[in-house]
Tab-separated table of C-alpha atoms in Angstrom:
chain	number	residue	atom	x	y	z
A	138	MET	CA	0.091	-0.106	-0.084
A	139	SER	CA	1.338	3.356	-1.031
A	140	ILE	CA	0.026	5.262	2.223
A	141	LEU	CA	2.900	5.319	4.529
A	142	GLU	CA	2.791	4.196	8.240
A	143	ASP	CA	3.292	7.290	9.481
A	144	ALA	CA	1.217	9.317	7.043
A	145	TYR	CA	-1.740	11.177	8.332
A	146	LEU	CA	-5.065	9.712	7.791
A	147	PRO	CA	-8.090	11.131	10.034
A	148	THR	CA	-9.345	8.506	12.809
A	149	ASP	CA	-12.833	7.109	12.479
A	150	GLU	CA	-13.695	9.483	15.262
A	151	GLU	CA	-13.164	12.396	12.862
A	152	LEU	CA	-14.811	10.795	9.798
A	153	THR	CA	-18.013	9.928	11.619
A	154	THR	CA	-21.077	11.924	11.196
A	155	GLN	CA	-24.383	11.590	10.451
A	156	GLU	CA	-24.782	10.755	6.713
A	157	VAL	CA	-27.796	11.991	4.510
A	158	ASN	CA	-29.704	8.460	4.346
A	159	LEU	CA	-31.632	9.224	1.021
A	160	SER	CA	-31.680	7.617	-2.377
A	161	GLY	CA	-30.816	8.980	-5.582
A	162	PRO	CA	-34.225	9.941	-6.994
A	163	VAL	CA	-34.887	11.842	-3.734
A	164	LEU	CA	-31.599	13.582	-3.934
A	165	LYS	CA	-32.162	14.606	-7.387
A	166	ALA	CA	-35.898	15.723	-6.959
A	167	ALA	CA	-34.407	17.960	-4.215
A	168	ALA	CA	-31.336	19.015	-6.235
A	169	PHE	CA	-32.416	22.436	-7.492
A	170	HIS	CA	-33.587	23.641	-3.949
A	171	TYR	CA	-30.759	21.939	-1.933
A	172	GLY	CA	-28.265	23.459	-4.433
A	173	ASN	CA	-29.557	27.010	-3.533
A	174	ALA	CA	-29.810	26.689	-0.056
A	175	CYS	CA	-26.455	25.460	0.561
A	176	LEU	CA	-24.485	26.996	-1.830
A	177	ALA	CA	-21.890	28.305	-0.066
A	178	GLU	CA	-20.879	24.941	1.657
A	179	ASN	CA	-20.869	23.132	-1.561
A	180	ASN	CA	-18.803	25.602	-3.415
A	181	GLU	CA	-16.578	25.922	-0.562
A	182	PHE	CA	-15.997	21.911	-0.499
A	183	MET	CA	-15.827	21.486	-4.079
A	184	LEU	CA	-13.330	24.468	-4.379
A	185	CYS	CA	-11.275	23.017	-1.494
A	186	ARG	CA	-11.597	19.209	-3.223
A	187	THR	CA	-10.301	20.256	-6.622
A	188	GLU	CA	-7.632	22.609	-5.319
A	189	THR	CA	-6.150	20.326	-2.796
A	190	ASN	CA	-7.141	16.974	-4.768
A	191	ASP	CA	-7.260	15.826	-1.344
A	192	PRO	CA	-9.476	14.065	0.425
A	193	ARG	CA	-7.918	14.314	3.842
A	194	ALA	CA	-7.688	18.299	3.548
A	195	CYS	CA	-11.512	18.670	2.999
A	196	ILE	CA	-13.161	16.757	6.093
A	197	LYS	CA	-14.127	19.849	7.855
A	198	GLU	CA	-16.032	21.262	4.421
A	199	GLY	CA	-17.294	17.908	3.835
A	200	LYS	CA	-18.905	17.831	7.150
A	201	ALA	CA	-20.473	21.125	6.776
A	202	VAL	CA	-21.816	20.200	3.483
A	203	THR	CA	-23.701	16.890	4.886
A	204	ASN	CA	-24.639	18.902	7.996
A	205	CYS	CA	-26.228	21.571	5.648
A	206	ALA	CA	-27.936	18.836	3.593
A	207	LEU	CA	-29.127	17.348	6.616
A	208	ASN	CA	-30.837	20.497	8.093
A	209	PHE	CA	-32.310	21.374	4.548
A	210	PHE	CA	-34.248	17.832	4.227
A	211	ARG	CA	-35.485	18.214	7.853
A	212	GLN	CA	-36.801	21.650	6.936
A	213	VAL	CA	-38.431	19.995	3.487
A	214	LYS	CA	-39.747	17.289	5.905
A	215	LYS	CA	-41.356	19.660	8.092
A	216	SER	CA	-42.921	21.944	5.890
A	217	CYS	CA	-43.817	20.330	2.493
A	218	SER	CA	-43.460	16.463	3.063
A	219	ALA	CA	-46.446	15.653	1.055
A	220	GLU	CA	-45.584	17.747	-2.001
A	221	PHE	CA	-42.091	16.465	-1.905
A	222	MET	CA	-42.939	13.116	-1.596
A	223	GLN	CA	-45.337	13.394	-4.647
A	224	TYR	CA	-42.551	15.071	-6.383
A	225	TYR	CA	-40.114	12.569	-5.741
A	226	ASN	CA	-42.388	9.541	-6.551
A	227	CYS	CA	-43.060	11.161	-10.093
A	228	ILE	CA	-39.390	11.712	-10.510
A	229	ASP	CA	-38.772	8.237	-9.607
A	230	LYS	CA	-41.459	6.323	-11.540
A	231	SER	CA	-41.700	8.756	-14.585
A	232	SER	CA	-38.558	7.936	-16.590
A	233	THR	CA	-35.713	5.489	-16.563
A	234	ASP	CA	-33.150	8.160	-16.341
A	235	GLN	CA	-34.924	10.522	-13.354
A	236	ALA	CA	-35.753	13.168	-16.126
A	237	TYR	CA	-37.620	16.372	-14.915
A	238	SER	CA	-39.544	17.036	-17.915
A	239	PRO	CA	-42.477	14.555	-17.179
A	240	CYS	CA	-42.968	15.868	-13.657
A	241	ARG	CA	-43.367	19.706	-14.085
A	242	LYS	CA	-47.047	19.708	-12.740
A	243	THR	CA	-45.987	18.169	-9.383
A	244	GLN	CA	-42.572	20.254	-9.478
A	245	ALA	CA	-45.081	23.411	-9.704
A	246	VAL	CA	-46.934	22.300	-6.720
A	247	PHE	CA	-43.402	21.684	-4.737
A	248	ASP	CA	-41.896	24.450	-5.935
A	249	LYS	CA	-44.770	27.020	-4.393
A	250	CYS	CA	-44.564	25.143	-1.104
A	251	MET	CA	-40.979	25.531	-1.065
A	252	LYS	CA	-41.100	29.232	-1.690
A	253	ASP	CA	-44.244	30.038	0.637
A	254	ASN	CA	-42.989	28.067	3.807
A	255	LEU	CA	-39.644	28.247	3.412
A	256	ASN	CA	-38.618	31.052	1.231
A	257	ILE	CA	-36.151	28.726	-0.995
A	258	GLU	CA	-36.573	29.400	-4.527
A	259	ARG	CA	-35.930	27.066	-7.310
A	260	ALA	CA	-32.690	27.523	-9.178
A	261	PRO	CA	-32.955	28.239	-12.934
A	262	PHE	CA	-32.723	24.989	-14.997
A	263	ASP	CA	-29.063	25.461	-15.899
A	264	TYR	CA	-27.821	27.238	-12.801
A	265	PHE	CA	-25.349	24.404	-11.172
A	266	ALA	CA	-24.063	23.695	-14.723
A	267	ARG	CA	-22.736	27.492	-14.842
A	268	VAL	CA	-19.472	28.748	-13.774
A	269	GLN	CA	-19.501	29.365	-9.973
A	270	VAL	CA	-17.718	32.049	-8.466
A	271	HIS	CA	-16.962	31.668	-4.739
A	272	LYS	CA	-15.674	33.854	-2.278
A	273	THR	CA	-13.792	32.187	0.399
A	274	ASN	CA	-11.470	32.776	3.532
A	275	ARG	CA	-9.276	29.657	2.777
A	276	PRO	CA	-5.763	30.696	1.835
A	277	ARG	CA	-4.624	30.053	-1.924
A	278	PRO	CA	-2.811	26.585	-2.074
A	279	LEU	CA	1.058	27.092	-2.677
A	280	GLU	CA	2.220	26.744	-6.266
A	281	GLU	CA	4.012	23.773	-6.613
A	282	PRO	CA	7.898	24.386	-7.018
A	283	ILE	CA	9.723	23.561	-9.959
A	284	PRO	CA	11.600	20.815	-8.720
A	285	HIS	CA	15.314	20.340	-8.965
A	286	TYR	CA	17.150	17.085	-8.991
A	287	PRO	CA	20.865	17.348	-8.038
A	288	ASN	CA	21.873	14.138	-9.861
A	289	THR	CA	21.359	15.895	-13.403
A	290	PRO	CA	24.582	15.569	-15.638
A	291	VAL	CA	25.725	18.949	-16.628
A	292	ALA	CA	24.278	20.234	-20.007
A	293	LEU	CA	26.927	20.783	-22.995
A	294	PRO	CA	27.485	24.396	-22.887
A	295	GLU	CA	26.111	26.488	-25.553
A	296	ASP	CA	29.310	26.619	-27.867
A	297	ALA	CA	30.628	23.144	-27.508
A	298	PRO	CA	31.821	21.527	-30.896
A	299	LYS	CA	29.346	19.610	-32.768
A	300	PRO	CA	31.231	17.781	-35.316
A	301	PRO	CA	29.418	15.172	-37.746
A	302	ALA	CA	28.890	11.616	-36.512
A	303	LYS	CA	31.644	10.037	-37.270
A	304	TYR	CA	30.219	6.508	-38.345
A	305	GLY	CA	26.653	8.144	-39.339
A	306	SER	CA	23.460	7.148	-37.585
A	307	ARG	CA	23.231	3.784	-36.090
A	308	TYR	CA	19.268	3.550	-36.750
A	309	LEU	CA	18.444	0.210	-37.274
A	310	GLY	CA	22.011	-0.208	-37.864
A	311	LEU	CA	21.172	-0.130	-41.815
A	312	TRP	CA	22.433	3.458	-42.250
B	193	MET	CA	-60.105	-35.198	-102.814
B	194	ALA	CA	-60.814	-31.856	-104.471
B	195	THR	CA	-58.211	-29.557	-104.497
B	196	ALA	CA	-59.093	-26.909	-102.320
B	197	ALA	CA	-58.765	-23.212	-103.601
B	198	ARG	CA	-55.569	-21.727	-102.125
B	199	LYS	CA	-56.098	-18.385	-100.445
B	200	GLN	CA	-53.278	-16.484	-99.662
B	201	ASP	CA	-53.399	-14.657	-96.167
B	202	MET	CA	-53.701	-11.074	-96.973
B	203	PRO	CA	-53.717	-7.758	-94.697
B	204	PRO	CA	-57.181	-6.829	-93.833
B	205	GLU	CA	-59.159	-3.968	-95.752
B	206	GLY	CA	-57.269	-0.900	-95.338
B	207	GLY	CA	-54.188	-2.260	-94.007
B	208	TYR	CA	-53.117	-3.011	-90.372
B	209	ARG	CA	-53.568	-0.808	-87.530
B	210	ALA	CA	-50.474	1.507	-87.010
B	211	ILE	CA	-48.074	-0.134	-84.153
B	212	PRO	CA	-48.214	2.085	-81.060
B	213	TYR	CA	-44.787	2.396	-80.526
B	214	LYS	CA	-44.845	5.863	-79.311
B	215	ARG	CA	-43.862	7.008	-75.819
B	216	ILE	CA	-47.021	8.249	-73.690
B	217	PRO	CA	-45.271	10.160	-70.668
B	218	ALA	CA	-47.049	9.932	-67.495
B	219	ARG	CA	-49.430	13.157	-66.667
B	220	GLN	CA	-47.180	15.669	-64.936
B	221	PHE	CA	-48.623	17.448	-61.837
B	222	PHE	CA	-45.494	19.616	-61.097
B	223	SER	CA	-42.845	20.721	-63.223
B	224	GLY	CA	-39.196	20.070	-62.206
B	225	SER	CA	-38.309	23.430	-60.919
B	226	THR	CA	-41.474	23.395	-58.618
B	227	LEU	CA	-40.432	19.751	-57.375
B	228	ILE	CA	-36.754	21.144	-56.651
B	229	ALA	CA	-38.334	24.159	-55.093
B	230	GLY	CA	-40.755	21.880	-52.930
B	231	TYR	CA	-38.037	19.725	-51.812
B	232	LEU	CA	-35.922	22.579	-50.653
B	233	GLY	CA	-38.707	24.004	-48.848
B	234	MET	CA	-39.562	20.872	-47.091
B	235	THR	CA	-36.219	20.238	-46.026
B	236	ALA	CA	-35.661	23.791	-44.573
B	237	GLY	CA	-38.730	23.180	-42.884
B	238	ALA	CA	-38.007	19.848	-41.305
B	239	ALA	CA	-34.481	21.153	-40.597
B	240	TYR	CA	-36.161	24.175	-38.548
B	241	VAL	CA	-38.452	21.367	-36.443
B	242	PHE	CA	-35.181	19.230	-35.985
B	243	TYR	CA	-33.503	22.129	-34.522
B	244	LEU	CA	-36.189	23.035	-32.028
B	245	ASN	CA	-36.447	19.273	-31.071
B	246	SER	CA	-32.506	19.428	-30.396
B	247	LEU	CA	-32.904	22.343	-28.654
B	248	HIS	CA	-35.388	20.955	-26.135
B	249	ASN	CA	-33.061	17.979	-25.977
B	250	HIS	CA	-30.256	20.178	-25.124
B	251	ILE	CA	-31.950	21.954	-22.294
B	252	GLU	CA	-33.236	18.723	-20.886
B	253	GLU	CA	-29.464	17.343	-20.917
B	254	ILE	CA	-28.262	20.783	-19.199
B	255	GLU	CA	-31.277	20.397	-16.598
B	256	ALA	CA	-30.154	16.754	-16.005
B	257	ARG	CA	-26.536	17.873	-15.775
B	258	SER	CA	-27.164	20.691	-13.217
B	259	GLY	CA	-29.065	18.545	-11.023
B	260	ARG	CA	-26.547	16.094	-10.848
B	261	LEU	CA	-23.974	18.615	-10.173
B	262	ALA	CA	-25.990	19.962	-7.444
B	263	ILE	CA	-26.040	17.072	-5.522
B	264	GLN	CA	-22.375	15.822	-6.173
B	265	PRO	CA	-20.749	17.768	-3.032
B	266	ILE	CA	-23.056	15.586	-0.862
B	267	LEU	CA	-22.095	12.422	-2.525
B	268	VAL	CA	-18.153	13.306	-3.082
B	269	ALA	CA	-18.422	14.248	1.059
B	270	GLU	CA	-19.643	10.964	2.035
B	271	ARG	CA	-17.687	8.846	-0.418
B	272	ASP	CA	-14.379	10.702	1.064
B	273	ARG	CA	-15.346	9.779	4.538
B	274	GLU	CA	-15.712	6.284	3.717
B	275	TYR	CA	-12.586	5.990	1.683
B	276	LEU	CA	-10.562	7.340	3.969
B	277	LYS	CA	-11.734	4.838	6.680
B	278	GLN	CA	-11.381	2.155	4.498
B	279	LEU	CA	-7.858	2.914	3.766
B	280	ARG	CA	-7.008	3.174	7.406
B	281	ARG	CA	-8.665	-0.410	7.467
B	282	ASN	CA	-6.253	-1.382	4.977
B	283	ARG	CA	-3.229	0.056	6.520
B	284	ASP	CA	-4.061	-1.376	9.981
B	285	GLU	CA	-4.638	-4.893	7.944
B	286	GLU	CA	-1.156	-4.679	6.381
B	287	ALA	CA	0.563	-4.087	9.651
B	288	LYS	CA	-1.450	-7.055	11.174
B	289	LEU	CA	-0.558	-9.160	8.321
B	290	MET	CA	3.059	-8.173	7.906
B	291	ALA	CA	4.158	-8.012	11.743
B	292	ASN	CA	6.037	-11.043	11.662
B	293	VAL	CA	8.093	-10.055	8.689
B	294	GLU	CA	11.551	-8.776	9.550
B	295	GLY	CA	12.416	-5.184	8.257
B	296	TRP	CA	9.064	-4.545	6.821
B	297	LYS	CA	7.697	-1.241	7.115
B	298	VAL	CA	3.961	-0.424	5.910
B	299	GLY	CA	3.616	1.535	2.840
B	300	THR	CA	6.918	0.358	1.470
B	301	TRP	CA	9.193	-2.110	0.305
B	302	TYR	CA	11.283	-3.052	3.247
B	303	GLY	CA	11.642	0.574	3.884
B	304	GLU	CA	12.042	1.913	0.488
B	305	PRO	CA	9.255	4.247	-0.148
B	306	ILE	CA	7.324	3.900	-3.560
B	307	TYR	CA	6.907	7.619	-4.377
B	308	GLU	CA	10.008	9.835	-3.425
B	309	THR	CA	9.770	13.201	-4.612
B	310	LYS	CA	6.562	14.128	-2.845
B	311	PRO	CA	6.514	12.574	0.694
B	312	ASP	CA	3.455	14.466	2.071
B	313	ALA	CA	1.502	14.165	-1.233
B	314	PHE	CA	-1.826	11.979	-1.067
B	315	ILE	CA	-1.301	9.641	-3.686
B	316	GLU	CA	-4.465	7.362	-4.346
B	317	PRO	CA	-3.721	3.519	-3.967
B	318	ALA	CA	-3.793	1.749	-7.170
B	319	PHE	CA	-7.151	-0.438	-7.570
B	320	HIS	CA	-5.667	-3.800	-6.606
B	321	GLU	CA	-3.884	-2.377	-4.051
B	322	TYR	CA	-6.939	-0.968	-2.651
B	323	TYR	CA	-8.941	-4.361	-2.748
B	324	ALA	CA	-5.811	-6.484	-1.600
B	325	HIS	CA	-7.125	-7.302	1.688
B	326	THR	CA	-10.813	-7.842	0.892
B	327	ASP	CA	-12.205	-11.046	-0.442
B	328	ASP	CA	-11.944	-11.287	-4.219
B	329	TRP	CA	-15.675	-10.964	-4.783
B	330	SER	CA	-15.823	-7.461	-3.579
B	331	ARG	CA	-12.991	-6.664	-6.109
B	332	ARG	CA	-14.594	-8.424	-9.003
B	333	LEU	CA	-18.117	-6.740	-8.343
B	334	ARG	CA	-16.551	-3.120	-8.331
B	335	GLN	CA	-13.990	-4.193	-11.321
B	336	PHE	CA	-16.694	-5.622	-13.877
B	337	PHE	CA	-20.526	-5.788	-12.486
B	338	VAL	CA	-20.492	-1.673	-12.322
B	339	TRP	CA	-20.566	-1.827	-15.999
B	340	TRP	CA	-24.107	-3.129	-16.046
B	341	SER	CA	-25.388	-0.802	-13.187
């Protein structure tokens, strides 16, 4: 295994938190409201994750994301449970790929409930496919310095004599 | 036997009918230029309808992608936590397995690290390495049956 004995790996206590225990269609049905409600946490986490490319560095941000998602779904359950259930049932059963287009009617009901009770708007259809601009307090990761290898052979000087090859090329030994 | 009067076959009175060898063309409903213009017109109309449909498909595709990207952080965060837990389990398992081997240092080949230039970087273990300490069936499920899901 390439992970060294003394390399840092978070312990189980650091990693254990309450997970979002929901299946794909439910998450997909809630996606456009969830993305709006937890935009800051999500962007912070994804920025950390792509900047460092190291899951160990983004545990805290990841927990914030899961916590925000849990809060969001608790709110939905409290205020719009029936509408949401109707909507994700439609998303789950109307198409093979959980498309949004067959469920515009139930979606309208759910959107209205979310707007009235929780004041969370549905994001525009392409909002999360756009480039996201995120302001963060996290310091920018250090630029990787150009590596220097001490055992590199010394290069020829610019003005070194370069006479033509004495015996020609040895390519395939033919010419 | 009486000799029958011989009678030569002759054309009927007034001669045979004329042989109808002249080509009778089909009735034309449209002239050539009308046909070409109609073809171009219908193609243009169909192309416009095709464009409208592809626009609709494109919008649906974007919406599906947008929804997937919105929930990606939850999934990645959960996956990362489980992944790191499994890495720790793997490392502990290796330490237990190689406890009796003299000179063995976990994560290295008898003290020689696999990666030298960046000791602090997180380098994901290779696929088979990650599944080295599980039963083989889990590895096979992940490697092959994921194609059908």
